[in-house]
Coordinates of C-alpha atoms in Angstrom, one line a residue:
M652 CA 68.2 79.1 -22.3
L653 CA 71.1 79.7 -20.2
N654 CA 73.1 81.5 -22.2
I655 CA 77.2 81.8 -21.2
K656 CA 79.2 84.6 -21.9
I657 CA 81.7 84.4 -24.2
F658 CA 82.9 88.3 -24.1
K659 CA 82.2 89.2 -20.6
K660 CA 85.5 90.5 -19.0
M661 CA 85.8 89.3 -15.3
K662 CA 87.7 91.0 -12.8
R663 CA 89.8 88.6 -10.9
L664 CA 89.4 88.4 -7.2
K665 CA 91.7 86.2 -4.6
Y666 CA 88.7 84.3 -3.1
L667 CA 90.3 83.1 0.4
S668 CA 91.5 86.8 0.6
A669 CA 88.1 88.3 -0.4
V670 CA 86.2 86.4 1.9
I671 CA 88.1 87.2 4.8
F672 CA 87.7 90.8 3.9
S673 CA 84.0 90.1 3.3
T674 CA 83.6 88.4 6.4
A675 CA 85.3 91.0 8.6
L676 CA 82.9 93.7 7.1
L677 CA 79.6 91.5 7.9
F678 CA 81.0 90.8 11.2
S679 CA 81.3 94.5 12.3
G680 CA 77.8 95.2 10.9
C681 CA 75.9 92.5 12.9
S682 CA 74.2 93.5 16.2
K683 CA 75.0 92.2 19.6
E684 CA 72.8 90.8 22.4
K685 CA 74.3 91.8 25.2
N686 CA 74.5 89.6 28.5
D687 CA 72.3 90.8 31.3
N688 CA 75.2 90.7 34.1
E689 CA 77.6 92.7 31.8
K690 CA 79.1 95.4 33.4
T691 CA 81.8 97.0 31.5
I692 CA 82.2 99.1 28.9
E693 CA 84.7 97.6 26.3
T694 CA 87.2 100.3 24.9
P695 CA 89.0 100.2 21.8
K696 CA 92.1 98.0 22.2
V697 CA 95.4 99.0 20.9
E698 CA 97.2 96.0 19.9
K699 CA 100.8 95.7 20.9
T700 CA 103.4 95.9 18.5
A701 CA 106.4 93.1 18.3
T702 CA 109.2 96.1 18.8
L703 CA 109.7 99.1 20.9
E704 CA 109.7 101.7 18.1
M705 CA 106.4 102.9 18.3
N706 CA 106.1 106.6 18.9
K707 CA 103.3 108.7 20.2
D708 CA 102.2 110.1 16.7
S709 CA 102.0 106.3 15.5
L710 CA 100.2 105.6 18.6
D711 CA 97.6 108.2 18.3
T712 CA 97.3 107.6 14.8
K713 CA 96.2 103.6 15.4
V714 CA 93.9 104.8 18.4
I715 CA 92.3 107.2 16.1
D716 CA 92.1 104.4 13.2
D717 CA 90.4 102.1 15.9
L718 CA 87.6 104.8 17.0
K719 CA 86.8 105.3 13.1
K720 CA 86.6 101.4 12.9
Q721 CA 84.2 101.5 15.5
I722 CA 82.5 104.4 14.2
I723 CA 82.1 102.4 10.7
K724 CA 80.7 99.3 12.9
R725 CA 78.1 101.2 14.3
K726 CA 76.8 102.9 11.3
L727 CA 76.9 99.8 9.2
K728 CA 75.0 98.2 12.0
L729 CA 72.3 100.6 12.1
T730 CA 71.8 100.9 8.3
T731 CA 71.3 97.2 8.6
E732 CA 68.6 97.4 11.4
A733 CA 67.0 100.3 8.9
L734 CA 67.1 98.1 5.9
S735 CA 65.5 95.2 7.9
I736 CA 62.9 97.1 9.3
I737 CA 62.1 98.7 5.8
G738 CA 61.7 95.1 4.5
E739 CA 59.0 94.2 6.7
T740 CA 57.0 96.4 5.1
R741 CA 56.0 93.8 2.7
S742 CA 54.0 92.1 5.5
L743 CA 51.7 95.2 6.4
L744 CA 51.1 95.3 2.4
Q745 CA 50.3 91.7 2.4
D746 CA 47.8 91.9 5.2
I747 CA 46.3 94.8 3.3
N748 CA 45.8 92.4 0.4
N749 CA 44.4 89.8 2.7
S750 CA 41.8 92.2 4.0
K751 CA 43.6 91.6 7.6
K752 CA 42.8 94.7 9.1
E753 CA 43.7 94.2 12.5
E754 CA 46.9 92.6 11.5
A755 CA 47.9 95.4 9.4
I756 CA 47.3 98.5 12.1
N757 CA 49.4 96.3 14.2
K758 CA 52.5 95.8 11.9
G759 CA 52.2 99.4 10.6
K760 CA 52.4 100.5 14.6
E761 CA 55.3 98.4 14.9
L762 CA 57.1 99.7 11.9
I763 CA 56.7 103.1 12.9
G764 CA 57.9 102.8 16.4
S765 CA 60.9 101.1 15.1
L766 CA 61.7 103.3 12.5
E767 CA 61.5 106.5 14.7
I768 CA 63.6 104.7 17.3
L769 CA 66.3 104.1 14.6
L770 CA 66.1 107.6 13.3
A771 CA 66.6 109.1 16.8
K772 CA 69.8 107.1 17.2
D773 CA 71.4 108.3 14.0
P774 CA 69.5 111.1 12.0
D775 CA 71.7 110.6 9.1
L776 CA 69.7 106.8 8.2
A777 CA 66.9 109.8 7.2
L778 CA 69.0 109.8 3.8
I779 CA 68.6 106.4 3.0
P780 CA 66.2 105.8 0.0
V781 CA 63.9 103.1 -0.2
D782 CA 62.9 102.0 -3.2
V783 CA 58.7 101.2 -3.2
N784 CA 57.6 101.0 -6.9
Y785 CA 59.2 100.2 -10.2
Q786 CA 57.4 100.8 -13.6
K787 CA 58.1 100.9 -17.2
D788 CA 56.9 103.0 -19.7
E789 CA 57.1 102.3 -23.2
L790 CA 56.6 105.6 -25.1
I791 CA 57.2 104.5 -28.5
T792 CA 56.2 100.9 -29.1
D793 CA 55.8 97.7 -27.0
V794 CA 57.9 95.4 -25.1
E795 CA 57.9 92.8 -27.8
T796 CA 59.1 95.2 -30.4
V797 CA 61.7 95.9 -28.2
R798 CA 62.6 92.4 -28.1
K799 CA 62.7 91.7 -31.6
T800 CA 64.9 94.7 -32.2
A801 CA 67.1 93.1 -29.1
K802 CA 67.0 90.0 -31.2
L803 CA 68.2 91.5 -34.5
A804 CA 70.9 93.3 -32.8
K805 CA 72.1 90.0 -31.1
E806 CA 72.0 88.2 -34.7
A807 CA 74.1 91.0 -36.1
M808 CA 76.6 90.8 -33.8
K809 CA 76.8 86.8 -34.4
K810 CA 77.6 87.8 -38.2
G811 CA 79.9 90.5 -37.2
Y812 CA 77.8 93.3 -38.5
Y813 CA 78.6 95.5 -35.5
Q814 CA 77.9 98.5 -36.6
L815 CA 74.5 97.5 -37.6
A816 CA 73.8 96.2 -34.2
G817 CA 75.0 99.4 -32.8
D818 CA 72.3 101.1 -34.9
L819 CA 69.4 99.0 -33.7
L820 CA 70.6 99.0 -30.1
K821 CA 70.2 103.0 -30.4
G822 CA 67.0 102.7 -31.6
I823 CA 66.3 100.8 -28.5
R824 CA 67.3 103.5 -26.5
S825 CA 64.3 105.7 -27.6
E826 CA 61.7 103.3 -26.8
M827 CA 61.7 103.5 -23.2
I828 CA 61.5 105.6 -19.9
I829 CA 62.2 104.2 -16.5
N830 CA 60.8 105.6 -13.1
T831 CA 61.7 105.2 -9.8
Y832 CA 60.2 106.5 -6.8
L833 CA 62.2 106.6 -3.9
I834 CA 60.9 107.2 -0.1
P835 CA 63.7 109.0 2.3
T836 CA 63.5 107.0 5.4
A837 CA 62.9 110.2 7.5
T838 CA 59.6 110.1 5.6
Y839 CA 58.8 106.8 5.8
P840 CA 57.0 106.6 9.2
D841 CA 54.6 109.2 8.0
A842 CA 53.8 107.2 5.0
I843 CA 53.0 104.4 7.4
K844 CA 50.8 106.3 9.7
L845 CA 48.7 107.4 6.4
A846 CA 48.3 103.9 5.8
V847 CA 47.1 102.7 9.0
K848 CA 44.8 105.3 9.2
A849 CA 43.5 104.6 5.9
I850 CA 42.9 100.9 7.4
I851 CA 41.7 102.2 10.3
H852 CA 38.9 104.6 8.4
D853 CA 37.9 101.2 6.6
E854 CA 39.2 102.4 3.3
N855 CA 39.5 100.3 0.1
E856 CA 42.7 98.2 -0.7
E857 CA 43.9 100.9 -3.3
P858 CA 43.7 103.8 -1.2
N859 CA 45.8 102.2 1.4
K860 CA 48.5 101.2 -0.8
A861 CA 48.6 104.8 -2.6
A862 CA 48.9 106.2 1.6
M863 CA 52.5 104.0 1.8
N864 CA 53.3 106.3 -1.0
E865 CA 52.0 109.5 0.6
G866 CA 55.3 110.7 1.5
K867 CA 57.5 109.7 -1.5
V868 CA 60.1 112.1 -3.1
E869 CA 59.4 111.2 -6.7
R870 CA 62.6 111.8 -9.4
L871 CA 63.3 110.4 -12.5
L872 CA 66.1 107.9 -12.1
M873 CA 66.7 107.3 -15.9
N874 CA 64.7 109.0 -18.9
Q875 CA 66.1 106.8 -21.6
V876 CA 68.4 103.5 -21.8
S877 CA 71.9 103.8 -21.9
Q878 CA 74.1 103.0 -25.1
Y879 CA 75.2 99.4 -24.6
D880 CA 78.4 98.3 -25.5
V881 CA 77.7 95.5 -28.2
L882 CA 80.4 93.2 -27.4
D883 CA 80.0 92.7 -23.9
N884 CA 76.4 93.8 -23.1
M885 CA 74.5 92.4 -25.9
M886 CA 72.9 89.7 -23.5
E887 CA 71.9 92.3 -20.8
V888 CA 70.2 94.5 -23.6
E889 CA 68.1 91.9 -24.6
N890 CA 67.3 90.3 -21.3
S891 CA 66.5 93.8 -19.3
F892 CA 63.1 93.5 -21.3
N893 CA 62.2 89.4 -20.4
L894 CA 61.3 89.7 -16.9
G895 CA 57.6 89.0 -17.8
D896 CA 59.0 86.1 -20.2
V897 CA 59.6 83.6 -17.7
K898 CA 60.7 80.2 -19.6
Y899 CA 61.9 78.1 -16.4
N900 CA 58.8 77.3 -14.2
W901 CA 61.3 76.0 -11.1
A902 CA 62.7 79.7 -11.3
K903 CA 59.3 81.1 -10.6
Q904 CA 58.5 78.5 -7.8
M905 CA 61.9 79.4 -6.1
Y906 CA 61.5 82.9 -6.1
Q907 CA 57.9 82.9 -4.4
V908 CA 59.5 80.4 -2.0
M909 CA 62.7 82.1 -1.1
I910 CA 60.7 85.8 -1.2
G911 CA 58.2 84.1 1.6
N912 CA 61.3 82.6 3.4
F913 CA 62.6 86.1 4.5
W914 CA 63.8 86.9 8.1
V915 CA 66.2 88.5 10.3
P916 CA 68.5 87.2 12.8
E917 CA 66.7 89.3 15.4
K918 CA 63.7 87.3 15.0
V919 CA 65.4 84.7 17.1
S920 CA 65.1 85.2 20.9
G921 CA 67.2 83.4 23.6
L922 CA 70.6 83.5 22.7
T923 CA 71.6 85.0 26.3
D924 CA 70.1 81.7 27.6
D925 CA 72.6 79.8 25.2
A926 CA 75.5 81.9 26.6
T927 CA 74.9 80.5 29.8
V928 CA 74.7 76.8 28.6
Y929 CA 77.5 77.3 26.9
K930 CA 79.8 78.4 29.6
Q931 CA 78.4 75.7 32.4
Q932 CA 77.0 72.9 30.5
L933 CA 78.7 72.3 26.9
S934 CA 82.0 69.8 27.4
P935 CA 85.3 71.0 26.0
A936 CA 84.8 68.8 22.8
E937 CA 81.3 70.4 22.6
R938 CA 82.7 73.9 22.8
R939 CA 85.4 73.2 20.9
A940 CA 82.8 71.7 18.2
Y941 CA 80.8 74.7 18.2
K942 CA 83.6 77.0 17.8
G943 CA 85.1 75.1 14.7
I944 CA 81.9 74.4 12.9
I945 CA 80.7 77.7 13.1
S946 CA 84.2 79.5 12.0
F947 CA 83.7 76.9 8.7
L948 CA 79.5 78.1 8.2
T949 CA 80.6 81.6 8.2
F950 CA 83.5 81.2 5.6
L951 CA 80.8 79.1 3.5
D952 CA 78.2 81.5 3.6
S953 CA 81.0 84.6 3.0
L954 CA 82.2 82.8 0.3
Q955 CA 79.3 82.8 -1.3
T956 CA 78.2 86.2 -0.7
V957 CA 80.9 87.2 -3.0
N958 CA 81.4 84.4 -5.3
L959 CA 77.5 84.0 -7.1
P960 CA 78.0 87.2 -8.9
N961 CA 80.9 85.8 -10.8
F962 CA 78.6 82.9 -12.0
S963 CA 75.3 84.8 -12.5
D964 CA 77.7 87.1 -14.8
Y965 CA 77.4 84.1 -17.1
I966 CA 74.1 83.2 -17.0
T967 CA 71.8 85.8 -19.0
S968 CA 68.5 84.2 -18.1
S969 CA 66.6 87.2 -16.0
D970 CA 64.8 84.7 -13.9
V971 CA 67.4 82.2 -12.9
N972 CA 69.5 85.6 -12.3
L973 CA 66.8 87.1 -10.1
I974 CA 66.7 84.1 -7.7
L975 CA 70.5 84.1 -7.6
S976 CA 70.7 87.7 -6.4
I977 CA 68.2 87.0 -3.5
Q978 CA 70.3 83.9 -2.8
S979 CA 73.6 86.1 -2.3
F980 CA 71.3 88.4 0.0
Q981 CA 70.2 85.3 1.8
E982 CA 73.9 84.3 2.3
A983 CA 74.7 87.5 3.9
I984 CA 71.8 87.4 6.4
H985 CA 73.5 84.1 7.1
S986 CA 76.6 84.9 7.8
Q987 CA 75.4 88.2 10.1
S988 CA 73.2 85.4 12.0
Y989 CA 76.3 83.4 12.7
T990 CA 78.2 86.4 14.2
T991 CA 74.9 87.6 16.4
I992 CA 75.4 84.1 17.8
L993 CA 79.2 84.7 18.4
E994 CA 78.8 88.1 19.9
T995 CA 76.1 86.8 22.3
V996 CA 77.4 83.3 23.5
V997 CA 81.3 83.8 24.0
D998 CA 83.4 86.4 24.9
A999 CA 85.4 88.6 22.9
K1000 CA 88.9 86.7 22.9
E1001 CA 86.9 83.7 21.8
R1002 CA 85.4 85.4 19.3
E1003 CA 88.7 86.3 17.6
E1004 CA 89.8 82.8 17.9
I1005 CA 86.7 81.4 15.9
Y1006 CA 87.1 84.2 13.2
Y1007 CA 90.9 83.6 12.5
F1008 CA 90.3 79.3 13.4
W1009 CA 91.1 78.2 9.7
R1010 CA 94.7 80.2 10.3
D1011 CA 95.9 77.8 13.1
D1012 CA 93.7 74.3 11.9
E1013 CA 95.0 72.6 9.1
Y1014 CA 92.2 70.7 8.4
L1015 CA 89.9 73.7 8.2
L1016 CA 92.6 75.4 5.9
K1017 CA 92.8 72.3 3.5
R1018 CA 88.6 72.7 3.4
N1019 CA 88.6 76.1 2.7
K1020 CA 91.6 76.4 0.1
F1021 CA 90.0 73.3 -1.9
I1022 CA 86.8 75.2 -2.3
G1023 CA 88.4 78.7 -2.9
D1024 CA 90.7 76.9 -5.8
I1025 CA 87.5 75.8 -7.5
Y1026 CA 85.8 79.2 -7.9
Q1027 CA 89.2 80.9 -8.8
K1028 CA 90.2 78.6 -11.6
F1029 CA 87.0 79.5 -13.0
I1030 CA 87.6 83.4 -12.4
D1031 CA 91.3 83.0 -13.8
D1032 CA 90.1 81.1 -17.0
P1033 CA 86.0 81.1 -17.7
S1034 CA 86.4 78.1 -20.0
D1035 CA 83.1 75.8 -20.5
R1036 CA 84.8 73.4 -18.2
N1037 CA 85.8 75.3 -15.6
F1038 CA 82.2 77.1 -15.2
F1039 CA 80.7 73.5 -15.1
A1040 CA 83.5 72.4 -12.5
G1041 CA 82.4 75.7 -10.7
I1042 CA 78.8 74.6 -10.6
I1043 CA 79.2 71.2 -9.2
G1044 CA 81.4 73.2 -6.8
N1045 CA 78.6 75.6 -6.1
F1046 CA 76.0 72.8 -5.7
L1047 CA 78.4 70.6 -3.4
L1048 CA 79.1 73.6 -1.0
E1049 CA 75.0 74.3 -0.8
S1050 CA 74.0 70.3 -0.6
L1051 CA 77.0 68.8 1.3
Y1052 CA 79.5 71.1 3.4
F1053 CA 77.0 72.2 5.7
Y1054 CA 75.0 69.4 6.8
N1055 CA 77.4 67.7 9.1
G1056 CA 77.3 70.9 10.9
F1057 CA 73.7 71.3 11.1
A1058 CA 73.7 67.6 12.4
F1059 CA 76.0 68.9 15.2
F1060 CA 73.7 71.8 16.2
D1061 CA 70.5 69.6 16.0
T1062 CA 72.1 67.0 18.1
L1063 CA 72.6 69.9 21.2
A1064 CA 69.0 70.9 20.3
Y1065 CA 68.0 67.4 20.8
N1066 CA 70.0 66.8 24.2
S1067 CA 68.3 70.3 25.1
K1068 CA 71.8 72.2 24.9
M1069 CA 71.9 75.4 22.9
I1070 CA 68.5 76.0 21.9
A1071 CA 68.2 79.4 20.4
T1072 CA 71.3 78.2 18.3
G1073 CA 69.5 75.6 17.0
R1074 CA 66.5 77.6 16.1
M1075 CA 68.9 79.9 14.2
I1076 CA 70.2 77.2 12.3
N1077 CA 66.7 76.0 11.3
Y1078 CA 66.0 79.3 9.6
I1079 CA 69.3 78.9 7.7
R1080 CA 68.8 75.6 6.7
R1081 CA 65.4 76.3 5.2
D1082 CA 67.4 78.9 3.1
E1083 CA 69.8 76.5 2.2
L1084 CA 67.9 73.8 1.0
T1085 CA 66.2 76.4 -1.8
H1086 CA 69.8 76.9 -2.6
V1087 CA 70.4 73.6 -3.2
A1088 CA 67.4 73.0 -5.5
I1089 CA 68.5 76.0 -7.6
F1090 CA 72.1 74.8 -8.3
A1091 CA 70.4 71.0 -9.0
N1092 CA 67.8 72.7 -11.6
I1093 CA 70.8 74.8 -13.4
M1094 CA 72.8 71.9 -13.7
K1095 CA 69.8 69.7 -15.6
E1096 CA 69.1 72.6 -17.2
I1097 CA 72.9 72.9 -18.7
K1098 CA 72.4 68.7 -19.3
K1099 CA 69.6 69.5 -21.7
E1100 CA 70.8 72.8 -23.4
F1101 CA 74.3 72.2 -23.6
P1102 CA 74.9 68.5 -23.5
E1103 CA 78.7 68.7 -24.6
M1104 CA 79.5 70.7 -21.6
W1105 CA 77.8 68.0 -18.8
D1106 CA 80.3 65.6 -17.6
E1107 CA 79.3 62.7 -15.5
K1108 CA 82.6 61.4 -14.5
L1109 CA 83.7 65.1 -13.4
I1110 CA 80.6 65.1 -11.3
N1111 CA 81.3 61.8 -9.8
E1112 CA 85.1 62.7 -9.3
M1113 CA 84.1 66.2 -7.4
F1114 CA 81.7 64.2 -5.4
T1115 CA 84.2 62.1 -4.0
E1116 CA 86.7 64.4 -3.1
A1117 CA 84.1 66.6 -1.5
V1118 CA 82.9 63.2 0.6
N1119 CA 86.2 62.5 1.6
Q1120 CA 87.0 65.7 2.8
E1121 CA 84.1 66.3 4.6
I1122 CA 84.6 63.2 6.4
E1123 CA 88.2 64.1 7.1
W1124 CA 87.0 67.5 8.7
T1125 CA 84.0 65.9 10.5
H1126 CA 86.1 63.7 12.1
H1127 CA 88.6 65.8 13.0
I1128 CA 86.3 68.6 14.6
L1129 CA 83.6 66.0 16.1
G1130 CA 85.3 62.7 16.4
N1131 CA 83.6 60.6 18.6
D1132 CA 83.5 62.9 21.2
I1133 CA 80.1 64.2 20.9
P1134 CA 77.1 62.1 22.5
G1135 CA 74.8 61.0 19.6
I1136 CA 77.3 61.4 16.8
S1137 CA 80.5 59.0 15.9
K1138 CA 82.8 58.8 13.7
E1139 CA 80.8 55.6 12.1
S1140 CA 77.6 57.8 11.7
T1141 CA 79.4 61.0 10.0
V1142 CA 80.7 58.4 7.6
K1143 CA 77.2 56.9 7.0
Y1144 CA 75.5 60.7 6.9
T1145 CA 77.8 62.0 4.3
K1146 CA 77.8 59.1 1.9
Y1147 CA 73.9 58.9 2.3
L1148 CA 74.0 63.0 1.4
A1149 CA 75.8 62.5 -1.3
N1150 CA 73.6 59.7 -2.9
T1151 CA 70.3 61.8 -2.4
R1152 CA 72.0 64.7 -4.0
L1153 CA 73.2 62.6 -7.0
A1154 CA 69.5 61.3 -7.2
M1155 CA 68.3 65.2 -7.8
L1156 CA 70.5 65.0 -10.7
N1157 CA 68.9 62.1 -11.8
M1158 CA 72.4 60.0 -11.4
P1159 CA 73.0 56.9 -9.5
P1160 CA 74.3 56.6 -6.0
L1161 CA 78.2 56.4 -5.5
Y1162 CA 77.6 54.7 -2.2
P1163 CA 74.8 52.0 -3.1
D1164 CA 75.1 50.6 0.7
E1165 CA 74.9 53.9 2.4
M1166 CA 70.6 54.7 2.0
T1167 CA 69.5 55.3 4.8
N1168 CA 70.1 58.1 7.2
P1169 CA 71.7 57.5 10.5
Y1170 CA 70.2 60.8 12.1
K1171 CA 66.4 60.0 11.4
H1172 CA 65.6 60.8 15.3
L1173 CA 66.8 64.2 14.3
E1174 CA 64.6 64.9 11.2
A1175 CA 61.5 66.0 13.2
M1176 CA 63.7 68.9 14.5
A1177 CA 64.9 69.7 11.0
D1178 CA 61.6 69.0 9.0
N1179 CA 61.2 72.5 7.2
N1180 CA 58.4 70.8 5.1
S1181 CA 55.5 71.1 8.1
E1182 CA 54.4 73.9 10.2
K1183 CA 55.7 73.6 13.8
T1184 CA 55.8 75.4 17.0
N1185 CA 59.0 74.6 18.6
F1186 CA 58.9 73.5 22.3
F1187 CA 60.5 76.4 23.9
E1188 CA 59.0 79.2 21.9
S1189 CA 55.8 79.9 20.4
T1190 CA 57.3 81.3 16.9
V1191 CA 56.3 79.1 14.2
V1192 CA 59.9 77.8 12.9
N1193 CA 58.7 77.1 9.1
Y1194 CA 56.5 80.0 7.8
T1195 CA 56.2 81.9 4.8
Q1196 CA 55.7 85.7 4.7
S1197 CA 54.4 85.9 1.1
S1198 CA 51.6 83.5 0.4
S1199 CA 49.9 86.1 -1.0
M1200 CA 52.4 86.2 -3.7
K1201 CA 51.3 83.2 -5.4
G1202 CA 50.3 83.6 -8.7
T1203 CA 51.8 87.3 -8.8
W1204 CA 54.7 86.6 -10.8
D1205 CA 53.7 87.7 -14.1
F1206 CA 54.0 91.2 -14.0

């Protein structure tokens, strides 16, 4: 069941300031796709002071600080690229599993080249460890005995027998050893070369997999389970041994889909063409909407990146926490994607304007504050009601707030504008739809397992407020100025979305007169349930990289 922690101590975090900081870090770490005609090299810019009192020493300090920030940017960018390339190793192993010899060889050669180029750019990347294997060995007893012992400790804690619970936990410490094999990045290309060589010589599956580990440096990460604080961490003790015991089948299915949906913004080409379209073909209203909507979407994804752990801390189902961790990673990828778009399509001055759009736009500030306040209230007072309100807030963010923005980008692409941006949005939307399903299922589990927490009136109230704010914001940023979108279609679409999301919770519609999608003509572009190839490129938009993972959850 979804166990809600009572004793967990939460670190308070003011979301609006935290998200700005988090977003800034993500912005700094994302890659740029330079325009071909860009001739100048940007030098560090020193901000003008409000007074004339800056002396030479303070000016030098400012310049040095700016240079340090640029170095950090470059390091973060290269590290992100390295980890993305390493993540692609999954495809190579899947090709091996599926006996796709040619594909595995090509993928291996591609990975070798990419990693060697990165290591040439920055030798320090050689120190990044790559986790390639995780295993648990029970030294004295089996997992079932450990699980039962943890359960007894939990019951002892509930009854106030803390000393007994502590003794039981100490017993668990001696039952397990955990080994993690790490490969430094520097040796990783050699390991891939060995794998490719094994495939070329038609060796069977196991030697091919073993070849991937030839370059590894083994070290014992942990030789015993550390002692746990009984009051705060008893739930983690129990669940740390439960990964093979999946209660929620929907979580198992979501895991397989989300892992299969792995992508990085570098997969999308053509953003330099979008830069030309942005400058030469978009109307002033379309450019304003483009900037404002990307600013809002970036805020939403950055907020979720720092917010999700606060809620997963109160959910002790290991399978649900696993997919929430994947979601948090995907949100970071989305923020990077929006930044990649901006750093390619708009100039530096406009980027600054977009990053801080919320400061000068009262409507966007109101939206951001409303969302942040929901989460902050739970952090300040983690009661059952605030937890449930926060879960509703997550569901609304994932299921309602993104989609008028997505419709805008779909409309541009439908009119043959900003095609590459539209492709990026398709990948992001595919992830977001899985996030909608996650929180819909969490809410339904709460209704079954904690009926006293379920509050249909609160759900309807929050939906009504969210719909009104979404309509107000979209009227402000789009209005009647975008061909294919009107204030009337915005109202119809937002209420239609609210009805469909409530249906996922088995609840009646709030707006029974709005049951039809006014953007039906855009559904073919946004359909994530069928494989298709976009007219403008040969890359299949809807794909999964881990079809071979089906049925591999039990481990």
